[in-house]
Each structure stands twice: as C-alpha cells, then as structure tokens.
mmCIF file with all atom_site columns, C-alpha atoms in Angstrom:
data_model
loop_
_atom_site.group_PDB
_atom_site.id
_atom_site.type_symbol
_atom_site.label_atom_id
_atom_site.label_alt_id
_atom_site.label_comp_id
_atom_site.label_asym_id
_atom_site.label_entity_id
_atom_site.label_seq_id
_atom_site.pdbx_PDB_ins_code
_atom_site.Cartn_x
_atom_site.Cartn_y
_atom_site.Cartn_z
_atom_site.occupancy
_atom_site.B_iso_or_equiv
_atom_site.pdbx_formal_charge
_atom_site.auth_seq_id
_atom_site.auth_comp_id
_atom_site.auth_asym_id
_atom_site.auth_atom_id
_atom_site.pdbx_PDB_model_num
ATOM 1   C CA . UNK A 1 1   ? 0.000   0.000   0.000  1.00 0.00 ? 79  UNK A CA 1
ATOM 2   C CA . UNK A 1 2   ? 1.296   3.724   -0.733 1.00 0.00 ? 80  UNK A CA 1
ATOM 3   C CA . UNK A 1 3   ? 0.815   5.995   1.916  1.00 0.00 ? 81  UNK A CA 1
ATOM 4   C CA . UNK A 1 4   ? 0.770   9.595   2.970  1.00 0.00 ? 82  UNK A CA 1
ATOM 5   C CA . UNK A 1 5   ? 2.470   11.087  5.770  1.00 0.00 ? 83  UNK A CA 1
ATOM 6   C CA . UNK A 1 6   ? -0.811  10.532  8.260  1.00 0.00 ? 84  UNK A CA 1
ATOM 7   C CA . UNK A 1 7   ? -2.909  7.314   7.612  1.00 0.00 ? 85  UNK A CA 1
ATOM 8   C CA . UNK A 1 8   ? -6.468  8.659   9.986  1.00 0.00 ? 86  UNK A CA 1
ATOM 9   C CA . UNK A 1 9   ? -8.714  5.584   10.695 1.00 0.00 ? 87  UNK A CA 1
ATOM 10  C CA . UNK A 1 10  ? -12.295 6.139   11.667 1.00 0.00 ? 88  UNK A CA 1
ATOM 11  C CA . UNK A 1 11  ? -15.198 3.918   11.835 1.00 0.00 ? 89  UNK A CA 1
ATOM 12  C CA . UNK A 1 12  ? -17.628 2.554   14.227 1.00 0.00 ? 90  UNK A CA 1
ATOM 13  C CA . UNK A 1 13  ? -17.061 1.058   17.658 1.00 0.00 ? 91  UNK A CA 1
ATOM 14  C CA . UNK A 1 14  ? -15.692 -2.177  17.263 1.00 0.00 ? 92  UNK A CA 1
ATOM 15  C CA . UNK A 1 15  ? -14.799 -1.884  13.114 1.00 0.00 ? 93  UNK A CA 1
ATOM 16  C CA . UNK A 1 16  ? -12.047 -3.039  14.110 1.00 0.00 ? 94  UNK A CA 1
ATOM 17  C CA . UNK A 1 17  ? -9.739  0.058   13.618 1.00 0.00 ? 95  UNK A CA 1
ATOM 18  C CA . UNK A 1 18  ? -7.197  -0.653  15.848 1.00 0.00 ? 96  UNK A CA 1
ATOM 19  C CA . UNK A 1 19  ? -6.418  -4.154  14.189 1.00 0.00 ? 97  UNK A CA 1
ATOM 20  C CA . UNK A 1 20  ? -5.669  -2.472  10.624 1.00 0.00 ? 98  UNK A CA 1
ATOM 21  C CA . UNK A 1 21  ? -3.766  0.847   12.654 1.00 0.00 ? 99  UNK A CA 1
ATOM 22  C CA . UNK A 1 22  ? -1.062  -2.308  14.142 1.00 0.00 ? 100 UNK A CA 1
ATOM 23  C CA . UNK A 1 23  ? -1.165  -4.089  10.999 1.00 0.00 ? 101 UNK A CA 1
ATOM 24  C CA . UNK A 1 24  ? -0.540  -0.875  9.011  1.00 0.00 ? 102 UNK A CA 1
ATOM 25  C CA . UNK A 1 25  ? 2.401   -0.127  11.262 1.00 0.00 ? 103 UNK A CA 1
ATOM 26  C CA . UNK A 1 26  ? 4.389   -3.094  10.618 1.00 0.00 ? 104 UNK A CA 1
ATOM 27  C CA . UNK A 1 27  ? 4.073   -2.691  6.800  1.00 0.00 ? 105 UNK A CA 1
ATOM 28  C CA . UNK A 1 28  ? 4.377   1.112   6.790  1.00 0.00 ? 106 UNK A CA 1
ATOM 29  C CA . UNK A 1 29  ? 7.575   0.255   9.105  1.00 0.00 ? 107 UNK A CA 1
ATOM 30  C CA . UNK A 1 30  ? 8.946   -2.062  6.586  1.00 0.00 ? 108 UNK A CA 1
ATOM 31  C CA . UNK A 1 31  ? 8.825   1.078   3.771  1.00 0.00 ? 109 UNK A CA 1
ATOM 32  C CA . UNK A 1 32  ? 9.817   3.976   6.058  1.00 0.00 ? 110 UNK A CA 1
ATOM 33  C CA . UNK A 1 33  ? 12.929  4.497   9.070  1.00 0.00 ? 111 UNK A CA 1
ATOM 34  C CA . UNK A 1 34  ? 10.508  6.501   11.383 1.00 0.00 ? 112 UNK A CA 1
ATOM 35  C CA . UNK A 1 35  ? 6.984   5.202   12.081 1.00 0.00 ? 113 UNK A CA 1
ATOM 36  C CA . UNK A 1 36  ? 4.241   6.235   14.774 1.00 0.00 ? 114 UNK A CA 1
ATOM 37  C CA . UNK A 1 37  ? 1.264   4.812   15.999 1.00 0.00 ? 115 UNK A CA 1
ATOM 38  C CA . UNK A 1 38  ? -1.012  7.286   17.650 1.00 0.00 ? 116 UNK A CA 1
ATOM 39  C CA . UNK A 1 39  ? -3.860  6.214   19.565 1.00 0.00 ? 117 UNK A CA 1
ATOM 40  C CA . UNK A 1 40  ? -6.683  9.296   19.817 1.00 0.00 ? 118 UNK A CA 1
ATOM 41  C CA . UNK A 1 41  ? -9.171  6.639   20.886 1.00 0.00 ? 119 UNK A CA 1
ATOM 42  C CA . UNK A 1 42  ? -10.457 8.481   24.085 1.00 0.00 ? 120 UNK A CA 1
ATOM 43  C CA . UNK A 1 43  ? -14.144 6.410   24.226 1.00 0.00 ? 121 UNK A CA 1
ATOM 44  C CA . UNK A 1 44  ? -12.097 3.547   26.321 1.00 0.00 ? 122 UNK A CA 1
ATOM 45  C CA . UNK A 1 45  ? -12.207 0.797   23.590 1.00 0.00 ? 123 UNK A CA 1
ATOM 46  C CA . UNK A 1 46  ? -11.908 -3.391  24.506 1.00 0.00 ? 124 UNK A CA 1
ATOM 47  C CA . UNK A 1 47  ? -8.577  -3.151  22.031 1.00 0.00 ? 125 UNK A CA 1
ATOM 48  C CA . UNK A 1 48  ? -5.827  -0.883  22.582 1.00 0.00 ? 126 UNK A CA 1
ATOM 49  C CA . UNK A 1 49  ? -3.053  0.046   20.225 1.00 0.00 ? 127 UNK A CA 1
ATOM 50  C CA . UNK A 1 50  ? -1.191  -0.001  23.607 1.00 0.00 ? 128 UNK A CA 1
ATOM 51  C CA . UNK A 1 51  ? -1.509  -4.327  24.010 1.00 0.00 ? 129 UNK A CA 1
ATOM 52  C CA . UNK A 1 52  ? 0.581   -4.398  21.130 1.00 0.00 ? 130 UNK A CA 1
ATOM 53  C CA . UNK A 1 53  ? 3.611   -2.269  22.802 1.00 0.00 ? 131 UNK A CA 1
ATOM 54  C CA . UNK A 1 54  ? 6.141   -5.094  22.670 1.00 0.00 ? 132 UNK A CA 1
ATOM 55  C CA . UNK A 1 55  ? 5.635   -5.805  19.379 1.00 0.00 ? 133 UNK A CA 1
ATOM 56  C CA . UNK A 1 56  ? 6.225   -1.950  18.255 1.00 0.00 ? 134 UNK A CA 1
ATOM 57  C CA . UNK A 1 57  ? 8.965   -2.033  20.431 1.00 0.00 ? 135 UNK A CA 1
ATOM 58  C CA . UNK A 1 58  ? 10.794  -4.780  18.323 1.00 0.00 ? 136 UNK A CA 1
ATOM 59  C CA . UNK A 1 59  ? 10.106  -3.160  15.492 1.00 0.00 ? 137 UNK A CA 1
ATOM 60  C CA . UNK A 1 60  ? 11.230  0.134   15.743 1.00 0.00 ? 138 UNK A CA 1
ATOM 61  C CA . UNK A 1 61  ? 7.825   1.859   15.973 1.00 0.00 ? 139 UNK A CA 1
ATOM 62  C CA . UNK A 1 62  ? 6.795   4.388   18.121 1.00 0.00 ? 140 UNK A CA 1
ATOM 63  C CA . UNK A 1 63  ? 3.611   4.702   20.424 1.00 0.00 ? 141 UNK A CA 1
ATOM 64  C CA . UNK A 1 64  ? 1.925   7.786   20.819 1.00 0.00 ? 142 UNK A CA 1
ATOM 65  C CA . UNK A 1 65  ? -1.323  7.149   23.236 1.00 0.00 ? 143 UNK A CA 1
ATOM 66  C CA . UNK A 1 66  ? -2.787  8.260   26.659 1.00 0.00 ? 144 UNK A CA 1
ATOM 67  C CA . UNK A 1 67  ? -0.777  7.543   29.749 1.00 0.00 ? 145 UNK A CA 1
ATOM 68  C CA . UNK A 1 68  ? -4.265  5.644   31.142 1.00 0.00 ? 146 UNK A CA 1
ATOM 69  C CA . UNK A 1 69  ? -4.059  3.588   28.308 1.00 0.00 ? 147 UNK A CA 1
ATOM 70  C CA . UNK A 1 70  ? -4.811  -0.332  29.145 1.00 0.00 ? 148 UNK A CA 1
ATOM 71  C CA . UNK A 1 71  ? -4.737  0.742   32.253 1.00 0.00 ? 149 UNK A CA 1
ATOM 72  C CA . UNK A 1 72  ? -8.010  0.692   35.046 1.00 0.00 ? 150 UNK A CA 1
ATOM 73  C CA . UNK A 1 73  ? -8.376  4.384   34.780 1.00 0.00 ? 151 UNK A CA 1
ATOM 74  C CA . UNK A 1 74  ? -11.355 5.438   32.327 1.00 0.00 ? 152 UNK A CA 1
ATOM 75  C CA . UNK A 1 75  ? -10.771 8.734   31.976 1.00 0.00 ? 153 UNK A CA 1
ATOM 76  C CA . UNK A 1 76  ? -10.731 10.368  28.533 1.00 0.00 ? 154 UNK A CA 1
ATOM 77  C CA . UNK A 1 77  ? -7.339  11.829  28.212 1.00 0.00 ? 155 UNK A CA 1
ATOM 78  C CA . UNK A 1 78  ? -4.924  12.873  25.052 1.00 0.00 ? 156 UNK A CA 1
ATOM 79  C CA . UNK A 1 79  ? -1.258  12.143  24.713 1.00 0.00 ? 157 UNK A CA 1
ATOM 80  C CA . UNK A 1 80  ? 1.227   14.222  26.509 1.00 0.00 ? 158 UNK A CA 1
ATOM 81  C CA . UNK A 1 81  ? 3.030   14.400  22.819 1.00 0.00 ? 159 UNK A CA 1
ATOM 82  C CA . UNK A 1 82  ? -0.016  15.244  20.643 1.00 0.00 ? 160 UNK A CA 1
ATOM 83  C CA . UNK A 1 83  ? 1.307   17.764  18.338 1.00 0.00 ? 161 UNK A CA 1
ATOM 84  C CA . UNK A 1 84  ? 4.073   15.547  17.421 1.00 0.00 ? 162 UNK A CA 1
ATOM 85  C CA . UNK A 1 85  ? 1.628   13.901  15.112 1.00 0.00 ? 163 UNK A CA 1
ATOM 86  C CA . UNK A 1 86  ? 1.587   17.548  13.151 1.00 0.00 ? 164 UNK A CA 1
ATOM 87  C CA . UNK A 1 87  ? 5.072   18.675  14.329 1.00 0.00 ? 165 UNK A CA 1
ATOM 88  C CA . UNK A 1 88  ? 7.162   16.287  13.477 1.00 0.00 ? 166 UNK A CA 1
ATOM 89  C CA . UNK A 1 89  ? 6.891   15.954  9.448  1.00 0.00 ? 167 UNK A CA 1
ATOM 90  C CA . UNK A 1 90  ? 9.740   13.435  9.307  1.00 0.00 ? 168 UNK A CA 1
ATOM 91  C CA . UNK A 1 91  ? 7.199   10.615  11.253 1.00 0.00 ? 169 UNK A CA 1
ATOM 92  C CA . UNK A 1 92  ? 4.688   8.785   9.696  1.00 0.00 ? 170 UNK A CA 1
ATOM 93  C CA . UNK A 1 93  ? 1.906   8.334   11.237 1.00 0.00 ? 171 UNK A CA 1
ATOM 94  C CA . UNK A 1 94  ? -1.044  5.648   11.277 1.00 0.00 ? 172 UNK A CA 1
ATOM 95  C CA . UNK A 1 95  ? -3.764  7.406   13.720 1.00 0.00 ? 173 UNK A CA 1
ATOM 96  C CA . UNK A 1 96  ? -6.438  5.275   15.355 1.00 0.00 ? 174 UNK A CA 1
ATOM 97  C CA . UNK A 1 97  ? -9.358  7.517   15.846 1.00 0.00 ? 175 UNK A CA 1
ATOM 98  C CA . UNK A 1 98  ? -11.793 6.744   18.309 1.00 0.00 ? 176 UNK A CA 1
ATOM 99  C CA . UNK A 1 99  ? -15.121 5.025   17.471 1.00 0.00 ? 177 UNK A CA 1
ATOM 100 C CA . UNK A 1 100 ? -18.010 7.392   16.430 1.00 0.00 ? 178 UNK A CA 1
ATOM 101 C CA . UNK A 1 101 ? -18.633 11.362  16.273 1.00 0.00 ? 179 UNK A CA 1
ATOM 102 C CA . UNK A 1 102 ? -17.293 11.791  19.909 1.00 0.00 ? 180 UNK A CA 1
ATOM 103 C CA . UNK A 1 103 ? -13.781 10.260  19.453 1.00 0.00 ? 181 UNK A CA 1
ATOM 104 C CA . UNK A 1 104 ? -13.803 12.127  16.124 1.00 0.00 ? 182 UNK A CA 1
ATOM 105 C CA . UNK A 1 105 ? -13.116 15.481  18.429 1.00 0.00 ? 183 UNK A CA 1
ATOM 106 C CA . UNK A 1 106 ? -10.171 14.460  19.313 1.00 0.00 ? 184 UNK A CA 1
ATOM 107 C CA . UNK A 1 107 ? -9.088  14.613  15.918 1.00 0.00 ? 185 UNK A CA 1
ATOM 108 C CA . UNK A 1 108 ? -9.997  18.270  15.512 1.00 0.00 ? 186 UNK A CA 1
ATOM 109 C CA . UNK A 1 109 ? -7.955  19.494  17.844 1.00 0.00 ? 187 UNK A CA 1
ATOM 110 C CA . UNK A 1 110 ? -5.378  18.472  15.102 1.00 0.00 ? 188 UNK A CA 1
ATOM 111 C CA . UNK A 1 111 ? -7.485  19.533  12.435 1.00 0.00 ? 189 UNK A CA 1
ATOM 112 C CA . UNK A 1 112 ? -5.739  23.063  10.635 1.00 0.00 ? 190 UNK A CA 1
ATOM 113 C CA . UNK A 1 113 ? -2.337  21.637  11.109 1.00 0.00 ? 191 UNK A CA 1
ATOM 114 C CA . UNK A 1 114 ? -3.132  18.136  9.079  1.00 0.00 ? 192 UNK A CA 1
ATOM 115 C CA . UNK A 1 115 ? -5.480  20.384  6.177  1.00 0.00 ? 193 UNK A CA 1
ATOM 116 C CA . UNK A 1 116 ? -2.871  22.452  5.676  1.00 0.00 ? 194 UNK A CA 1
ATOM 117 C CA . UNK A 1 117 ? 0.104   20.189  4.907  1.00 0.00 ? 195 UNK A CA 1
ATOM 118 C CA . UNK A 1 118 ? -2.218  17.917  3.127  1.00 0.00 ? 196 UNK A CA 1
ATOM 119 C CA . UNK A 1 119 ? -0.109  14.917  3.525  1.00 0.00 ? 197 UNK A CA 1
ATOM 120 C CA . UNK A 1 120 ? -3.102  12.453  4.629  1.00 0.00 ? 198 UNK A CA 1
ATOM 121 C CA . UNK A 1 121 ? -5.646  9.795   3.890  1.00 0.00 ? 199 UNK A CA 1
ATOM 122 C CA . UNK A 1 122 ? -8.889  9.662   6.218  1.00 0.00 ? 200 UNK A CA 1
ATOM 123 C CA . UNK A 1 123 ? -9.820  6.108   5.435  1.00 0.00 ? 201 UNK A CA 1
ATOM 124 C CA . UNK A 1 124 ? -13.787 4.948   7.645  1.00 0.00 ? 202 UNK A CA 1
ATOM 125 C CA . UNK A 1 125 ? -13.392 1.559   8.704  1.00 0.00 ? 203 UNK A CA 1
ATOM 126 C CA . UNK A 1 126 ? -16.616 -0.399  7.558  1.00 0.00 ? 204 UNK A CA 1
ATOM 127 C CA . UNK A 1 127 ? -17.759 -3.588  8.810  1.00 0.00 ? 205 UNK A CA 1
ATOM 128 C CA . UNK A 1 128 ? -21.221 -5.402  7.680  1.00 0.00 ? 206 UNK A CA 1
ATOM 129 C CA . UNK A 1 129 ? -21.214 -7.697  10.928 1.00 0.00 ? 207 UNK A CA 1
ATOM 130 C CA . UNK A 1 130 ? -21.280 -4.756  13.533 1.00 0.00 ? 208 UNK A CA 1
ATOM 131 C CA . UNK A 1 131 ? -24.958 -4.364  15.106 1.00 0.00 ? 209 UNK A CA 1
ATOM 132 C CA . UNK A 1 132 ? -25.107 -0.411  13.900 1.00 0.00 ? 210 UNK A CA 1
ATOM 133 C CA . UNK A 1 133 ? -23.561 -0.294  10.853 1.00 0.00 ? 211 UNK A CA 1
ATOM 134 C CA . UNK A 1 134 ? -25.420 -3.237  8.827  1.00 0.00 ? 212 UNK A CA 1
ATOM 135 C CA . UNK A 1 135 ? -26.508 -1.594  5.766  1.00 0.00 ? 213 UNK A CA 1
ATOM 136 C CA . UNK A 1 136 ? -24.849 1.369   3.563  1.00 0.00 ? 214 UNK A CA 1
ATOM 137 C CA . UNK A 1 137 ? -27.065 4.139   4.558  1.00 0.00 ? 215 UNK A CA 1
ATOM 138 C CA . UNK A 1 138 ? -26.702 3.611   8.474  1.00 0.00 ? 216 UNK A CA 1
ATOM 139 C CA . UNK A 1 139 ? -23.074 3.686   7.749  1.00 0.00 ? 217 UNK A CA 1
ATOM 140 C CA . UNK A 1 140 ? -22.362 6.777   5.214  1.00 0.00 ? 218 UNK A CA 1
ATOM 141 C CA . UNK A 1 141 ? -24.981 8.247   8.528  1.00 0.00 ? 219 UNK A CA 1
ATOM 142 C CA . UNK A 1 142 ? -21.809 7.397   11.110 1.00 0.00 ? 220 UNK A CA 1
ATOM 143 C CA . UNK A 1 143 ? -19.052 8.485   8.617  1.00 0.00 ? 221 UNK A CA 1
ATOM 144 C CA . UNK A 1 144 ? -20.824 11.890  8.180  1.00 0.00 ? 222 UNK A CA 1
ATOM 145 C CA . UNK A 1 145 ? -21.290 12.279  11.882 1.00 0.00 ? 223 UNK A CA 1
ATOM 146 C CA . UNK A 1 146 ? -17.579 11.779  12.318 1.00 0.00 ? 224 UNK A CA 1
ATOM 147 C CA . UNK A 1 147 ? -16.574 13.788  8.973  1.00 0.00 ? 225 UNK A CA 1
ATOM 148 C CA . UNK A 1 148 ? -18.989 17.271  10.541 1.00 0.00 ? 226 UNK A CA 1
ATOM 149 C CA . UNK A 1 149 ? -17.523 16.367  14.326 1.00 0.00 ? 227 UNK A CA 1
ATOM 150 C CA . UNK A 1 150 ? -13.720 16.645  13.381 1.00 0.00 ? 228 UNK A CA 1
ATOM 151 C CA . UNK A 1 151 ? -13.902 18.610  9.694  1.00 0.00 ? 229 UNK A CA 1
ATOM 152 C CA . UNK A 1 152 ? -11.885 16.647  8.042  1.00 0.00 ? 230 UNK A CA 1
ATOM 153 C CA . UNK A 1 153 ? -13.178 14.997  4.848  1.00 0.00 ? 231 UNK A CA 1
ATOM 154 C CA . UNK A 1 154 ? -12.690 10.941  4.246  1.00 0.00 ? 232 UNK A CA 1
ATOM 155 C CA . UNK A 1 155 ? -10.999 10.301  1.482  1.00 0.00 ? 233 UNK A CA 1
ATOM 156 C CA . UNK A 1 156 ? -11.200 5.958   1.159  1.00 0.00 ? 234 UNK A CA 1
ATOM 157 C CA . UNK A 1 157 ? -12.463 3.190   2.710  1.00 0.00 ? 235 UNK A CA 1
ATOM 158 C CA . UNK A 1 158 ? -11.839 0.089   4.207  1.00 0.00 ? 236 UNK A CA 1
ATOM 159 C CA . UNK A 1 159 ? -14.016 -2.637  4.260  1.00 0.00 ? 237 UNK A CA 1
ATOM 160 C CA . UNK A 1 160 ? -13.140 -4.783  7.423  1.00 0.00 ? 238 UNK A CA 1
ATOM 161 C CA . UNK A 1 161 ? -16.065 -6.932  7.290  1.00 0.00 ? 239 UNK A CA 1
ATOM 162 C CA . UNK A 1 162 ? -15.602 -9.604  9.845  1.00 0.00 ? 240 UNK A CA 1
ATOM 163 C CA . UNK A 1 163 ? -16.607 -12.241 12.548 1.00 0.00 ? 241 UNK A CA 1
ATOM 164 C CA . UNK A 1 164 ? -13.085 -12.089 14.025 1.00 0.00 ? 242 UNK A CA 1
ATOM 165 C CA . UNK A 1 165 ? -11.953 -15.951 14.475 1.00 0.00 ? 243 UNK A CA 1
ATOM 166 C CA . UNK A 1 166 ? -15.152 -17.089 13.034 1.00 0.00 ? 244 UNK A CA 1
ATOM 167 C CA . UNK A 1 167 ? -14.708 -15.491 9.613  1.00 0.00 ? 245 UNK A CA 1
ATOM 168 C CA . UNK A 1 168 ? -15.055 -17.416 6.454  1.00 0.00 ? 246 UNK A CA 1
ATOM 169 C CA . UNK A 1 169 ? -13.735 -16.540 2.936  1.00 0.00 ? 247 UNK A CA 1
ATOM 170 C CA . UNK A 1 170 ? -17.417 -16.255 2.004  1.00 0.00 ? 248 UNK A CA 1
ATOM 171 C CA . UNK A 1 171 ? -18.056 -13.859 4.774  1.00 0.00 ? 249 UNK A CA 1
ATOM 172 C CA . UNK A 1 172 ? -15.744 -11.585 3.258  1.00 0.00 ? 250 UNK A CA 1
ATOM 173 C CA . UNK A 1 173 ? -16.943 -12.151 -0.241 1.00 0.00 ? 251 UNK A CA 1
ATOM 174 C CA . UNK A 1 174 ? -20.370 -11.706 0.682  1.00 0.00 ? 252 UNK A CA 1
ATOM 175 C CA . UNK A 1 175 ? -19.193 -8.209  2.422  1.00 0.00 ? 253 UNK A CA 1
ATOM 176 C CA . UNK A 1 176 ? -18.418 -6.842  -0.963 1.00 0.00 ? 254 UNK A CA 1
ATOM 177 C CA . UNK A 1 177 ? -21.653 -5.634  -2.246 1.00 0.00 ? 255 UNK A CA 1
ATOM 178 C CA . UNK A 1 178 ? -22.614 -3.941  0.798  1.00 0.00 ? 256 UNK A CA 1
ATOM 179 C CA . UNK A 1 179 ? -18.518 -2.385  0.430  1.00 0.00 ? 257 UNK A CA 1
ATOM 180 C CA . UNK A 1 180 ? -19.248 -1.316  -3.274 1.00 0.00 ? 258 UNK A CA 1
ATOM 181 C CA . UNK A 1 181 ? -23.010 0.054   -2.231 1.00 0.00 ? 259 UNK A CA 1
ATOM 182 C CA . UNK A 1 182 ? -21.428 2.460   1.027  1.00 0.00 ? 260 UNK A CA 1
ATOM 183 C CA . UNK A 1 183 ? -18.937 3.777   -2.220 1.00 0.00 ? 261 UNK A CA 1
ATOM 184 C CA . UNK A 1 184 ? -21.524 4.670   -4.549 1.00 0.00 ? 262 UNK A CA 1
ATOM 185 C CA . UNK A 1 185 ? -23.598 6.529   -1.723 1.00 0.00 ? 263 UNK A CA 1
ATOM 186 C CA . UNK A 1 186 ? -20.936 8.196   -0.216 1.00 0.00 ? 264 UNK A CA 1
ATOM 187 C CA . UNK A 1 187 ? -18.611 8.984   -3.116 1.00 0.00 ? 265 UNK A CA 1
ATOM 188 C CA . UNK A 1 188 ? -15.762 7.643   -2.404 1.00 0.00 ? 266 UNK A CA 1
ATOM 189 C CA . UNK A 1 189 ? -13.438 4.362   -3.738 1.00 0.00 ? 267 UNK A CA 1
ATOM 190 C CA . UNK A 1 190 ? -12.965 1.154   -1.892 1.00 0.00 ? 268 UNK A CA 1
ATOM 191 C CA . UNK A 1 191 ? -9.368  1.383   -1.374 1.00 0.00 ? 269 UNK A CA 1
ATOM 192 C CA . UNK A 1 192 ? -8.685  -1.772  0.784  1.00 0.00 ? 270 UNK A CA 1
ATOM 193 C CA . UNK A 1 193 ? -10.509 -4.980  1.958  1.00 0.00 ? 271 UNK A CA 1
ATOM 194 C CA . UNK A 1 194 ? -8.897  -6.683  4.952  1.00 0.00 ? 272 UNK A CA 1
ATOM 195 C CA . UNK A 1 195 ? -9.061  -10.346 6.350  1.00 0.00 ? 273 UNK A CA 1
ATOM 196 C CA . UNK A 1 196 ? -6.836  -12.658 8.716  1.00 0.00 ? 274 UNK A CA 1
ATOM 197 C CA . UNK A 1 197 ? -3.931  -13.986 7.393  1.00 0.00 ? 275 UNK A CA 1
ATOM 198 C CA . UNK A 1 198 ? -5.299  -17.496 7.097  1.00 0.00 ? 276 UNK A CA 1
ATOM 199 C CA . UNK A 1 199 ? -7.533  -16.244 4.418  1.00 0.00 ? 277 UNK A CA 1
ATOM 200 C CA . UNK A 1 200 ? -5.572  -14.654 2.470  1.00 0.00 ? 278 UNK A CA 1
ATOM 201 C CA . UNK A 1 201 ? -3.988  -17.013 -0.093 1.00 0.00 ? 279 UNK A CA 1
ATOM 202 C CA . UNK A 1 202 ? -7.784  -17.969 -0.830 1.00 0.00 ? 280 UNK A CA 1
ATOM 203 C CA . UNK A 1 203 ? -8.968  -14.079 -1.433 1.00 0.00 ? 281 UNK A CA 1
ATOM 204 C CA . UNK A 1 204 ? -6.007  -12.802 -3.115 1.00 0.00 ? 282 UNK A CA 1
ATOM 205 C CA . UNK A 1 205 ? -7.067  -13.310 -6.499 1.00 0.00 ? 283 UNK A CA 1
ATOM 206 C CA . UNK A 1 206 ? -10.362 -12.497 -5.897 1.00 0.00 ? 284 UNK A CA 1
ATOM 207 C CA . UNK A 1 207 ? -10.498 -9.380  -4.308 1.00 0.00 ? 285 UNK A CA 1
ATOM 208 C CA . UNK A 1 208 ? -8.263  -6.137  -4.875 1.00 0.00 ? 286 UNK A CA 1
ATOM 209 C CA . UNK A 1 209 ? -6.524  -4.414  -2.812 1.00 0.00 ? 287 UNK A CA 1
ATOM 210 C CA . UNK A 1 210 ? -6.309  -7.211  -0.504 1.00 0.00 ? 288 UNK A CA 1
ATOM 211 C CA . UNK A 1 211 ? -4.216  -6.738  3.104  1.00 0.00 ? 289 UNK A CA 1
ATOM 212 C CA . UNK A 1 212 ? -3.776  -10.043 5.075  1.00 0.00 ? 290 UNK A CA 1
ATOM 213 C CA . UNK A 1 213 ? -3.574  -9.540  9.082  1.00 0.00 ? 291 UNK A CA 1
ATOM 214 C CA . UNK A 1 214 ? -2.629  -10.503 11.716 1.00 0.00 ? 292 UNK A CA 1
ATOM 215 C CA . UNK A 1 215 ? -5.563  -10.662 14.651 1.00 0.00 ? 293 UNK A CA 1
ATOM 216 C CA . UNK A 1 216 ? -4.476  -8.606  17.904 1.00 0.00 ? 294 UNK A CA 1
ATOM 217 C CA . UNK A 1 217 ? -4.982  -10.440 20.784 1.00 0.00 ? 295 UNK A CA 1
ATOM 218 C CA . UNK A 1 218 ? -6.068  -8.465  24.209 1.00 0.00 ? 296 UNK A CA 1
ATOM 219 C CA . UNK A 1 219 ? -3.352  -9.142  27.047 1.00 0.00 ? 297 UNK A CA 1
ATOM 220 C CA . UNK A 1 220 ? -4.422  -11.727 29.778 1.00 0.00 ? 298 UNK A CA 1
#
C-alpha cells in the first residue's frame, strides 16, 4: 500500500480500527525508518493500540497514546506528545481515531495543522457484521457524523467486514456488495478490503486491494 504522511482511521465502535492501525504499522515500518502509531481513541475501547507495545517495540515503531491507556483508569485523556503527530513531518503516522462522532473530536484538535500540509488519507473503517452499521445508509450516517464532528473529509475506505476468528472466505466475499453500495452513496473508492492472514492465499485473487492480518490479541 502507498501511503501519505498521516494514515487517519475512523469507523464505528468495534470496526475493528485498531487491528488495521497495528497491521498498518508493521508494513508502513517495513517502507519507512521513522513510524508512529497514535492512539486518539479516548471512548475507552476493549482493544488498545497499547496491548501491542512489545511488538512496536521490536520493530522500531513508536507509540503515541494516553498515559491511562490499558490501564483501570477510564478517563478520557490525550497524549502528553499530541502535536508531534503535526510537528514532526519526518514521522509517519497511522492514527487510530476513536469510534463514532465523539472520538472524532479528538481529531480536531489536530485539524488546521493536518489540512494544511495535506499529507493524509482519512480512510472509515466499515464492517457489515457490527450491530449499527449493517446496511450502507446507516453507515455513510456514522461516517458523516464523524466527517462534521472533526472537519476533516474521508478520502477511502476500508471494508473490514468480519466475525473475528469465526470469519469465512465467504463472509468476506459476501461483504463486498454492501462495500461497493457504502462507495456509490458516499462517493468515495474502496481502497482496501482486509481479512486474517489465514484467508488470504484464498482471497487474493479475488479481491483487490487485498491486506492479510494478523488478529491482535487483548493481554491476559
């Protein structure tokens, strides 16, 4: 995948942003010396960018998130080192934006600095199998929500369509319509379709883009 300087993921709670923002890392890592994760997700989400620490740490990537994150404390604070995101234009960055329009404000804090060195993607996470988002119109409703509660405009999106362990190839397959219908109402291209690495060899010449991952696991 090419990317820009930022890589902003938004979508619904439980799309399954977080997965893609790790997975994104560690092939964004393999193109570029200087790599960031930054975790914005404020709404206290079951996944954390921050239970894959030891695996950015082997890597080489760096972790920008809240000091309460995966920790008891449900408070919703920002990173000490925000404006390194916008600051630093040597990093790359994959963000992880929190679920919905009220994670999305977090993101506007950043929101002049990031329009106006236009060096980003805003990519909505999409997936068929979550209990609010099972059709295209309820979910070009959440992307707009998020789009007028940060003002930034998506660009792409990625259809994540999934039952996590449970998925089949067909699953996936069958996810594509509802992908290609949230497009056409929205306006904007399908740039990526996602699926665990076990599937991949069986999707790959099927559907395109295609990213195999890796599933993160939550810490015991």
């Amino acid at each position: 995948m090419n990317y820009k300087r930022l890589t902003i993921l938004c979508g619904h709670y439980g799309s399954g942003k977080t997965n893609i923002a790790v997975n994104m890392a560690f092939d964004l890592r393999m193109q570029r010396e200087r790599v960031a994760v930054a975790d914005l997700d404020i709404v206290n989400p079951y996944f954390r960018s921050k239970d894959s620490l030891k695996d950015f740490e082997e890597r080489g990537i760096r972790l920008i998130c809240s000091d309460f994150a995966s920790s008891n404390v449900d408070l919703p604070s920002m990173p000490a080192d925000l404006y390194s995101i916008t600051d630093d234009r040597g990093l790359s960055v994959i963000l992880d934006i929190g679920g919905d329009d009220r994670g999305a404000l977090a993101l506007g804090r950043l929101k002049e600095l990031i329009m106006e060195e236009n060096d980003y993607e805003m990519l909505m996470v999409i997936n068929r199998f979550r209990p609010l988002t099972p059709d295209a119109e309820s979910t070009v409703e959440v992307m707009r929500e998020i789009e007028y509660a940060c003002g930034i405009p998506f660009s792409g999106i990625i259809n994540n369509s999934n039952l996590a362990e449970e998925t089949t190839a067909e699953d996936v397959l069958d996810s594509m319509k509802y992908a290609e219908e949230v497009s056409a109402l929205s306006h904007l291209p399908v740039v990526l379709t996602t699926v665990k690495e076990s599937l991949y060899d069986e999707l790959k010449d099927k559907i395109h883009p295609l990213m195999g991952m890796t599933l993160q696991k939550k810490p015991i």
